[in-house]
Short mmCIF file of N, CA, C and O in Angstrom, two decimals:
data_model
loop_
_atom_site.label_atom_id
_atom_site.label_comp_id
_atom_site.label_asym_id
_atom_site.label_seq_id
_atom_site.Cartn_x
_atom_site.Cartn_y
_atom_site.Cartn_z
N UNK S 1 34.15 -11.10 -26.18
CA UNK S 1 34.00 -12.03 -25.07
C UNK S 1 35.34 -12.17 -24.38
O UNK S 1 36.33 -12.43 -25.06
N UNK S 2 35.45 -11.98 -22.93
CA UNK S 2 36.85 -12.05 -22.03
C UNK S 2 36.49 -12.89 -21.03
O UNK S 2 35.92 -12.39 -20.05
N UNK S 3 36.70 -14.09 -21.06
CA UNK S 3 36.39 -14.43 -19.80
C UNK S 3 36.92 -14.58 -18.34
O UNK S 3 38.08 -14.85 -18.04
N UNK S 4 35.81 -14.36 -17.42
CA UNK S 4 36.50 -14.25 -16.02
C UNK S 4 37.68 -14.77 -15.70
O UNK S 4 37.96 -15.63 -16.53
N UNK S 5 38.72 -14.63 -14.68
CA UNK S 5 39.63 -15.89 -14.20
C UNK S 5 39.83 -15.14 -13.08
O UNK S 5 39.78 -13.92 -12.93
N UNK S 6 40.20 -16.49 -11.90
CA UNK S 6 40.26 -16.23 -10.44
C UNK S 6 41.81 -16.89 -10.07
O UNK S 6 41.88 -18.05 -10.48
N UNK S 7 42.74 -16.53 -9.56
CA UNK S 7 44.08 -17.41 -9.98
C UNK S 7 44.77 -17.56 -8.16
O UNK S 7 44.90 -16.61 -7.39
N UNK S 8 45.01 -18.57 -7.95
CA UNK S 8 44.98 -18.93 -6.13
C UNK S 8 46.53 -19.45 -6.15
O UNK S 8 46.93 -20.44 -6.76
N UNK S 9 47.27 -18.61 -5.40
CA UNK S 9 48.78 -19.26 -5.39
C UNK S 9 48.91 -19.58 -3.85
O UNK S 9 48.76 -18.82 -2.90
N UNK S 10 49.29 -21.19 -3.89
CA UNK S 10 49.55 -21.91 -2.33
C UNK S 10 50.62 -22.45 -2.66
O UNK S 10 50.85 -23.30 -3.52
N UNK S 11 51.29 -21.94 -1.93
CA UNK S 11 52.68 -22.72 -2.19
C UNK S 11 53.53 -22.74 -3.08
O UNK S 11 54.30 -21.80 -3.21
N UNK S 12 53.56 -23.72 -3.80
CA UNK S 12 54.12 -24.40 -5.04
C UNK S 12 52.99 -24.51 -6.33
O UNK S 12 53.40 -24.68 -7.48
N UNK S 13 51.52 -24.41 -6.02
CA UNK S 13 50.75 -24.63 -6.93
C UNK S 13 49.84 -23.23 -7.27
O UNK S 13 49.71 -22.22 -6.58
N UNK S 14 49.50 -23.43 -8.07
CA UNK S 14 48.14 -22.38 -8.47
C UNK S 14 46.99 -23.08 -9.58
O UNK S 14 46.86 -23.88 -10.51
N UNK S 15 46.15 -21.93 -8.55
CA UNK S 15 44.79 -23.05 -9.46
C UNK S 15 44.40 -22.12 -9.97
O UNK S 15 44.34 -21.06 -9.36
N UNK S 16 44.02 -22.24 -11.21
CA UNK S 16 43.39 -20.86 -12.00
C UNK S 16 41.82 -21.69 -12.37
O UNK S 16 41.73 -22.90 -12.57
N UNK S 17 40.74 -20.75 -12.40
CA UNK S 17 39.80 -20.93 -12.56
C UNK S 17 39.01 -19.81 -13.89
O UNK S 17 38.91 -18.60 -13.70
N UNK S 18 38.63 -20.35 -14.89
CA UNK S 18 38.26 -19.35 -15.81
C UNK S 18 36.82 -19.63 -16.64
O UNK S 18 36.73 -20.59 -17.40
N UNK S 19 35.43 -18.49 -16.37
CA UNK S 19 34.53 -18.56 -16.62
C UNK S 19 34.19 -18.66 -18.41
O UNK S 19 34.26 -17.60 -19.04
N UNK S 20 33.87 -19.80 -19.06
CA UNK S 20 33.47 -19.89 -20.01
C UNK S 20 32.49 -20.40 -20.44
O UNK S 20 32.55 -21.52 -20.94
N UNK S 21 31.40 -19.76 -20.37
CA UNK S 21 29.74 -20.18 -20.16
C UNK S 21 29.69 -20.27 -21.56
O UNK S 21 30.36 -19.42 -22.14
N UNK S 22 28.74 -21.51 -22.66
CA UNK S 22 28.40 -21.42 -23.37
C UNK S 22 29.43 -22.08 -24.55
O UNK S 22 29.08 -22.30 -25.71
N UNK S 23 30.92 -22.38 -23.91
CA UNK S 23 31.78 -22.53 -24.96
C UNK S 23 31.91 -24.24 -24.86
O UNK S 23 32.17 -24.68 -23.74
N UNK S 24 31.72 -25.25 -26.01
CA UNK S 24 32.30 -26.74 -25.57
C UNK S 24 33.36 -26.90 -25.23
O UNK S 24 34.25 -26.11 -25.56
N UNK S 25 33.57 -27.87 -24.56
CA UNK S 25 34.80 -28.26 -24.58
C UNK S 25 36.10 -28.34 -25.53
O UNK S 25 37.25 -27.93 -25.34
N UNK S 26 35.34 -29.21 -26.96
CA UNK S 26 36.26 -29.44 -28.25
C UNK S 26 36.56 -28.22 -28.77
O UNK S 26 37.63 -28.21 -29.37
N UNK S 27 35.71 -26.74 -28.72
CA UNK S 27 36.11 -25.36 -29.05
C UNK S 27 37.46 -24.85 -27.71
O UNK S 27 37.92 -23.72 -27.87
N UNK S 28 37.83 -25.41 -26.88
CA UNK S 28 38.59 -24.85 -26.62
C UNK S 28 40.56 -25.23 -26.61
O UNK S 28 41.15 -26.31 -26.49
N UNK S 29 40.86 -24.42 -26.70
CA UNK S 29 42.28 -24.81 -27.00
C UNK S 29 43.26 -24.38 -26.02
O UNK S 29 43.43 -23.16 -26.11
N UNK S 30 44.03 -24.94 -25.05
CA UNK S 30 44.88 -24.13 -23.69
C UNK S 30 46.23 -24.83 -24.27
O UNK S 30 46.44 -25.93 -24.77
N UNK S 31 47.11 -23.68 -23.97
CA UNK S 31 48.59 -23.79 -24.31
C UNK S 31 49.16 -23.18 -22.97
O UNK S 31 48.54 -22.49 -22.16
N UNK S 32 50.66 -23.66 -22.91
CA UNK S 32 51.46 -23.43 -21.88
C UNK S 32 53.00 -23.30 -21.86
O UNK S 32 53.81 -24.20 -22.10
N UNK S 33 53.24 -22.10 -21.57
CA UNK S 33 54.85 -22.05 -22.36
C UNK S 33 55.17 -21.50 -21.11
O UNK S 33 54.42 -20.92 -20.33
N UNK S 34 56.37 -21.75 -20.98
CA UNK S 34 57.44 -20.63 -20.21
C UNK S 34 56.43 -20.00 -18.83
O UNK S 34 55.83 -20.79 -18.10
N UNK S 35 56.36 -18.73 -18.65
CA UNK S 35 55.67 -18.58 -17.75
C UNK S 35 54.18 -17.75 -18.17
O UNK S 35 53.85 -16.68 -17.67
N UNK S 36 53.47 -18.40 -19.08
CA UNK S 36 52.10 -18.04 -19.82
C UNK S 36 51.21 -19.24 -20.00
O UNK S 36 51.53 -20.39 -20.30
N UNK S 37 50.05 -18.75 -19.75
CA UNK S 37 49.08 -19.96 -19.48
C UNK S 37 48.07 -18.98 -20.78
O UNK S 37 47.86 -17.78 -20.63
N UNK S 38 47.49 -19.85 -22.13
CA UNK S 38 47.29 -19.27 -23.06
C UNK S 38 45.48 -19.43 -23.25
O UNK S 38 45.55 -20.23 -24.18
N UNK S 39 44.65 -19.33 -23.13
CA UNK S 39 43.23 -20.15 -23.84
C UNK S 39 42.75 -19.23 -24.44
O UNK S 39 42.67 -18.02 -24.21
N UNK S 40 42.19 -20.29 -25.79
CA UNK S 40 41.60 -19.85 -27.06
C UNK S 40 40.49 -20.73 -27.13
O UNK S 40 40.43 -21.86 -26.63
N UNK S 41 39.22 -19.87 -28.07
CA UNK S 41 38.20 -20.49 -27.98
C UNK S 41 36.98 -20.00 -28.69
O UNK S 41 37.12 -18.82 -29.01
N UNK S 42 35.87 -20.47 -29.02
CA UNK S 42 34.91 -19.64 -29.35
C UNK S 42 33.39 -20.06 -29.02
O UNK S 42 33.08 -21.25 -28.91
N UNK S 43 32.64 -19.20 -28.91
CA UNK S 43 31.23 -19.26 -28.53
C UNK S 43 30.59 -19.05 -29.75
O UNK S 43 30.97 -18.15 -30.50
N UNK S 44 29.43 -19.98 -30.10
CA UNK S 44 28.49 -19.94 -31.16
C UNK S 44 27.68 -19.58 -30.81
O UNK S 44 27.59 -19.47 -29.59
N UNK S 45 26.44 -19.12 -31.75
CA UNK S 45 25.72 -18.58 -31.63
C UNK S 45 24.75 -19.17 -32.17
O UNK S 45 24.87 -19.61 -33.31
N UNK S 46 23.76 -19.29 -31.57
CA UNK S 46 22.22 -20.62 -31.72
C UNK S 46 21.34 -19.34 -33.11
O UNK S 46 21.04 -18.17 -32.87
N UNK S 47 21.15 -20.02 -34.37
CA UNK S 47 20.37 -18.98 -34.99
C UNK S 47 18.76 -19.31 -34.07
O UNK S 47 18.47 -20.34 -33.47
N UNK S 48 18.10 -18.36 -34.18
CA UNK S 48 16.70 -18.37 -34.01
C UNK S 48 16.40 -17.39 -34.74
O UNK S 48 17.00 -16.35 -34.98
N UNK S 49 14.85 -18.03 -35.29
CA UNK S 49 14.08 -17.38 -35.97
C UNK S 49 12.96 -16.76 -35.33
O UNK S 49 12.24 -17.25 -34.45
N UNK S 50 12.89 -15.74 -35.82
CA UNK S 50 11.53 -14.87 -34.83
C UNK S 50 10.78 -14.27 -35.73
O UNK S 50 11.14 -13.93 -36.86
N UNK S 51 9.24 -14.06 -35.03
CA UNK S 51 8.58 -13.43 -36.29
C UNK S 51 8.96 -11.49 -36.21
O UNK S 51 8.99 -10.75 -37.20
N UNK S 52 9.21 -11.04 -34.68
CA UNK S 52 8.83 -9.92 -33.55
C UNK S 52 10.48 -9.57 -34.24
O UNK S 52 11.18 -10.28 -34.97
N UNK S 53 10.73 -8.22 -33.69
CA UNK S 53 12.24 -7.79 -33.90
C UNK S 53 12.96 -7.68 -32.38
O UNK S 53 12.35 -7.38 -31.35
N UNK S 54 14.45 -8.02 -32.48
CA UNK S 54 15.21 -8.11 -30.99
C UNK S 54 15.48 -6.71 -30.75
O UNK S 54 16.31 -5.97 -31.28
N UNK S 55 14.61 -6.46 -29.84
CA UNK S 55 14.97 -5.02 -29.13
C UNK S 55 16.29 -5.13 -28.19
O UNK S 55 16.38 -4.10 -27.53
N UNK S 56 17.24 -5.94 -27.93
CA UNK S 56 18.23 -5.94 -27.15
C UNK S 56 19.13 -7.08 -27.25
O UNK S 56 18.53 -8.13 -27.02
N UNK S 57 20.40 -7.22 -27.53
CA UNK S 57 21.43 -8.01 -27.89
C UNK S 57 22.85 -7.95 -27.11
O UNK S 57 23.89 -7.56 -27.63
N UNK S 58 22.72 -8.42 -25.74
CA UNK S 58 23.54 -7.85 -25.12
C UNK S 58 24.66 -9.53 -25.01
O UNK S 58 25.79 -9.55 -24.54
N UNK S 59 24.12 -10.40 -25.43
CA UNK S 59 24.85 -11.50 -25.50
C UNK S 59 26.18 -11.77 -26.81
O UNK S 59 26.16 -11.81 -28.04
N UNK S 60 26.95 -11.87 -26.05
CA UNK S 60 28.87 -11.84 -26.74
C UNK S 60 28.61 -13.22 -27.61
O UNK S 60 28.09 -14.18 -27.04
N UNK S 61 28.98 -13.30 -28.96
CA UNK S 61 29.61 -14.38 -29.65
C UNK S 61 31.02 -14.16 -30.22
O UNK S 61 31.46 -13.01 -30.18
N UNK S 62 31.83 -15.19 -30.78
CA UNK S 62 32.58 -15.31 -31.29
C UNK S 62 33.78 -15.74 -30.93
O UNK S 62 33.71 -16.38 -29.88
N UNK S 63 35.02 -15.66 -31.44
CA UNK S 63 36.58 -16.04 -30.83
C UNK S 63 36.88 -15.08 -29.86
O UNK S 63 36.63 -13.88 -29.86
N UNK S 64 37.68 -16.09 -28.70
CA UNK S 64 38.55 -15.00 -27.50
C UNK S 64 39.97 -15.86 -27.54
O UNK S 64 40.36 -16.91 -28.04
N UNK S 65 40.51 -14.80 -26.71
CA UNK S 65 42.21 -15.58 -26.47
C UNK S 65 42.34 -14.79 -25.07
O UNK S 65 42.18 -13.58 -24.88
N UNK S 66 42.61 -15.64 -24.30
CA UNK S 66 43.12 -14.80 -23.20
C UNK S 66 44.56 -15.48 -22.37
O UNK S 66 44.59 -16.64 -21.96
N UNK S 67 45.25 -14.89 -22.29
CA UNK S 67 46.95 -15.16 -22.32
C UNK S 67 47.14 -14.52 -21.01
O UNK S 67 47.15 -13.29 -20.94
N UNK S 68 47.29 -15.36 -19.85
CA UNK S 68 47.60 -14.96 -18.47
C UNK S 68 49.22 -15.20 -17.48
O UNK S 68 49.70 -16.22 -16.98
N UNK S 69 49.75 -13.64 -17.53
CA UNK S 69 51.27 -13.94 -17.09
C UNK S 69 51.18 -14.80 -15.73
O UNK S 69 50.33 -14.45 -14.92
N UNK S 70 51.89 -15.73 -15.47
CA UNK S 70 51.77 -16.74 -14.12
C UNK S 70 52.95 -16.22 -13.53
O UNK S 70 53.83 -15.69 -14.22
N UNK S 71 53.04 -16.35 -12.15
CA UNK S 71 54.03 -15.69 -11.39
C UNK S 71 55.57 -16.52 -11.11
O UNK S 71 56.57 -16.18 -10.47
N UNK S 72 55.18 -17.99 -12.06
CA UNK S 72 56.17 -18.44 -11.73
C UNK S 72 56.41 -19.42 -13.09
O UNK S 72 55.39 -19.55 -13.78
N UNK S 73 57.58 -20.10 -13.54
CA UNK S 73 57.53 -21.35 -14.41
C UNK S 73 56.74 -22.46 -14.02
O UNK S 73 57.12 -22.94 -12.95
N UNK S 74 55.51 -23.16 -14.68
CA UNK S 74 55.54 -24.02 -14.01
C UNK S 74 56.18 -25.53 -15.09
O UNK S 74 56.55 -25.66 -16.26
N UNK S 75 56.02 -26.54 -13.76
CA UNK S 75 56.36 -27.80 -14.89
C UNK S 75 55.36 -28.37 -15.98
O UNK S 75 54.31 -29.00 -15.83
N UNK S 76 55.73 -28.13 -16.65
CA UNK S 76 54.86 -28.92 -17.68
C UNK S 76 54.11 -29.92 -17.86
O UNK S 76 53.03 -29.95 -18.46
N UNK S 77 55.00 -31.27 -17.04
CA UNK S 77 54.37 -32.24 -16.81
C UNK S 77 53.62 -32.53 -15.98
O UNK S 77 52.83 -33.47 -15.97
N UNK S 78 53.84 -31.59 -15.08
CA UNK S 78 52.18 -31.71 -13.80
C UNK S 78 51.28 -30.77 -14.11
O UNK S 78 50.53 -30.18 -13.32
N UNK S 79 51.35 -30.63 -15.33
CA UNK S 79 50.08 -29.52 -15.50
C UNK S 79 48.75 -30.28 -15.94
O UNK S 79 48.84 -31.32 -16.58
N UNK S 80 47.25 -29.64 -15.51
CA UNK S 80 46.17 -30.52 -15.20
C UNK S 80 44.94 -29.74 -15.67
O UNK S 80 44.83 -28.67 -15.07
N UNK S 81 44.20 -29.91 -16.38
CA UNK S 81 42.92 -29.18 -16.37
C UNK S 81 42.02 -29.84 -16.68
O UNK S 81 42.28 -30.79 -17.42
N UNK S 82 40.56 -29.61 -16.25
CA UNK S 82 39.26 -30.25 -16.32
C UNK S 82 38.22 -28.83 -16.75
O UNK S 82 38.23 -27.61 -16.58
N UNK S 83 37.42 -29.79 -17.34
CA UNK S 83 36.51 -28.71 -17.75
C UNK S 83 34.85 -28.69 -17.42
O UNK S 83 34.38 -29.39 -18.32
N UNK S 84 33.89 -28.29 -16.69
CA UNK S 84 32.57 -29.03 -16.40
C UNK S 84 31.92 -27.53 -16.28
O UNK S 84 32.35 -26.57 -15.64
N UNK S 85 30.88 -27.63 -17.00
CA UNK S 85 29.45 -26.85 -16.57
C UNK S 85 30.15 -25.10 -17.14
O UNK S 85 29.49 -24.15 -16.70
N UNK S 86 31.20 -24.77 -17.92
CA UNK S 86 31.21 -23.83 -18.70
C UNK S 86 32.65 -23.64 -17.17
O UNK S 86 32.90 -22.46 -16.93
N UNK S 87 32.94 -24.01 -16.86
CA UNK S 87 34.22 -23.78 -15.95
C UNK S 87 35.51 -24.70 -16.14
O UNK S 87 35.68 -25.91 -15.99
N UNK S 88 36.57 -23.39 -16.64
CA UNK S 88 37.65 -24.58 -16.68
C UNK S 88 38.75 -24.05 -16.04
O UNK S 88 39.25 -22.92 -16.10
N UNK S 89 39.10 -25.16 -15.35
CA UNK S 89 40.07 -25.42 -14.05
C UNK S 89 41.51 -26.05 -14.70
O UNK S 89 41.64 -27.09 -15.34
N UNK S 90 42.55 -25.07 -14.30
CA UNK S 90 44.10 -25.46 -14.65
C UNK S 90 44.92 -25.35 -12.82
O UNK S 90 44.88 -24.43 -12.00
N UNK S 91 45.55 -26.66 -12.75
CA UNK S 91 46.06 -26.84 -12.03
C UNK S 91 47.52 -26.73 -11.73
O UNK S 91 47.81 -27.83 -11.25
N UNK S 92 48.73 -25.88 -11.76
CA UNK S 92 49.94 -25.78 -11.78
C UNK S 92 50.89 -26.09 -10.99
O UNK S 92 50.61 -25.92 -9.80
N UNK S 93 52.31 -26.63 -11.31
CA UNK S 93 53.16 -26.83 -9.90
C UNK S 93 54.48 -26.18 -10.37
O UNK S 93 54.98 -26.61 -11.41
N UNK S 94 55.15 -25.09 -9.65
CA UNK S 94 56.70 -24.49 -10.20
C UNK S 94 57.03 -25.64 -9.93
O UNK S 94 56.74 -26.61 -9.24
N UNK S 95 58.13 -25.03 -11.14
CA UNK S 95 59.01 -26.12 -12.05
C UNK S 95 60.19 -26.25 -10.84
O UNK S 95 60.39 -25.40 -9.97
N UNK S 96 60.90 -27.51 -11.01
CA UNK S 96 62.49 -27.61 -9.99
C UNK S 96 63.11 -26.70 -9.87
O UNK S 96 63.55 -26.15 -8.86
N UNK S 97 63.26 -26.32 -11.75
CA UNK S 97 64.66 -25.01 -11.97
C UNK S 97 64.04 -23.80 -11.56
O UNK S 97 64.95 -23.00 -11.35
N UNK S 98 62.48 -23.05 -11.25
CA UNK S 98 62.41 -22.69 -10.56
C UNK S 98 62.33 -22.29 -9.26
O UNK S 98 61.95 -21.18 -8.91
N UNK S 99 62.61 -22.99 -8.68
CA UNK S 99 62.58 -23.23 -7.22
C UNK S 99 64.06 -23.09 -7.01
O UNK S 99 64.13 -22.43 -5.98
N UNK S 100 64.93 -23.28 -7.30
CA UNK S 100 66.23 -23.26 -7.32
C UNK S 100 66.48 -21.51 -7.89
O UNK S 100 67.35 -20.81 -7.36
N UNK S 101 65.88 -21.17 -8.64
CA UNK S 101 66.24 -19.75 -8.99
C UNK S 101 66.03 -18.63 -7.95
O UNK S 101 66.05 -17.45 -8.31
N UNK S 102 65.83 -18.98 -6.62
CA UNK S 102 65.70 -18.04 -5.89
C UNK S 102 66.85 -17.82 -5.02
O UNK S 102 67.60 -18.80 -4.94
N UNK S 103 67.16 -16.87 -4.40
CA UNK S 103 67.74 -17.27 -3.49
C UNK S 103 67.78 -15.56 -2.21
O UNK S 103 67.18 -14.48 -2.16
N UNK S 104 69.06 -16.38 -1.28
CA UNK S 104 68.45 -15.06 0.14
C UNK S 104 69.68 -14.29 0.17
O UNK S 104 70.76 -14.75 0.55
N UNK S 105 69.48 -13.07 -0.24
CA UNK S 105 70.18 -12.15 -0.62
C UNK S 105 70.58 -11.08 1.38
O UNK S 105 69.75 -10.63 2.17
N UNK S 106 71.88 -11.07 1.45
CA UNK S 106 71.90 -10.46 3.00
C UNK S 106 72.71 -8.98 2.91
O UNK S 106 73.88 -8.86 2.56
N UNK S 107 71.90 -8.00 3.27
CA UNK S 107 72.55 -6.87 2.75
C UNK S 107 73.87 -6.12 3.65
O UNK S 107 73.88 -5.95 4.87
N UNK S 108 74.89 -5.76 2.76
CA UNK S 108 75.71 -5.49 3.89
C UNK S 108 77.14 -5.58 3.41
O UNK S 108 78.07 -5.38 4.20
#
């Protein structure tokens, strides 16, 4: 199981959006270091009993981790996520000391 992610950089922020159909909330775990945005998690699997045999099993269970390089540091403390309907939303803002790490280079 890998799930989707859609990642939107405006500005100073990025919103990452990442498809996790089927997983609760309390199964999931998001970490944030340096410039890595981390989620771990797992999908269960409903037993059912049948009398007939499953001719087709194309549905994913189990643990994922998916660890996404971000293009920038962000701050830690404005970091934000919500979770609804198997979609979870992380909200980011670069950090000060990044913003300061740039600068305009004039060739010559």
């Amino acid at each position: 199981f890998f799930p989707a992610v859609d990642m939107v950089e405006d500005g100073d922020n990025l919103k990452i959006s990442m498809e996790v159909p089927g997983v609760d909330e309390d199964q999931l775990e998001i970490h944030l270091g340096d410039d890595r945005l981390t989620v771990k998690g797992e999908k269960h699997q409903e037993q059912e009993h049948q009398k007939g045999k499953a001719h087709v099993k194309e549905i994913q269970y189990g643990q994922f981790a998916r660890s996404i390089k971000l293009p920038f540091e962000p701050d830690m403390e404005r970091a934000r996520a919500n979770f609804k309907d198997g979609r979870l939303n992380v909200e980011l803002t670069k950090s000060a000391t990044h913003k300061d790490k740039t600068r305009r280079i004039i060739p010559g």
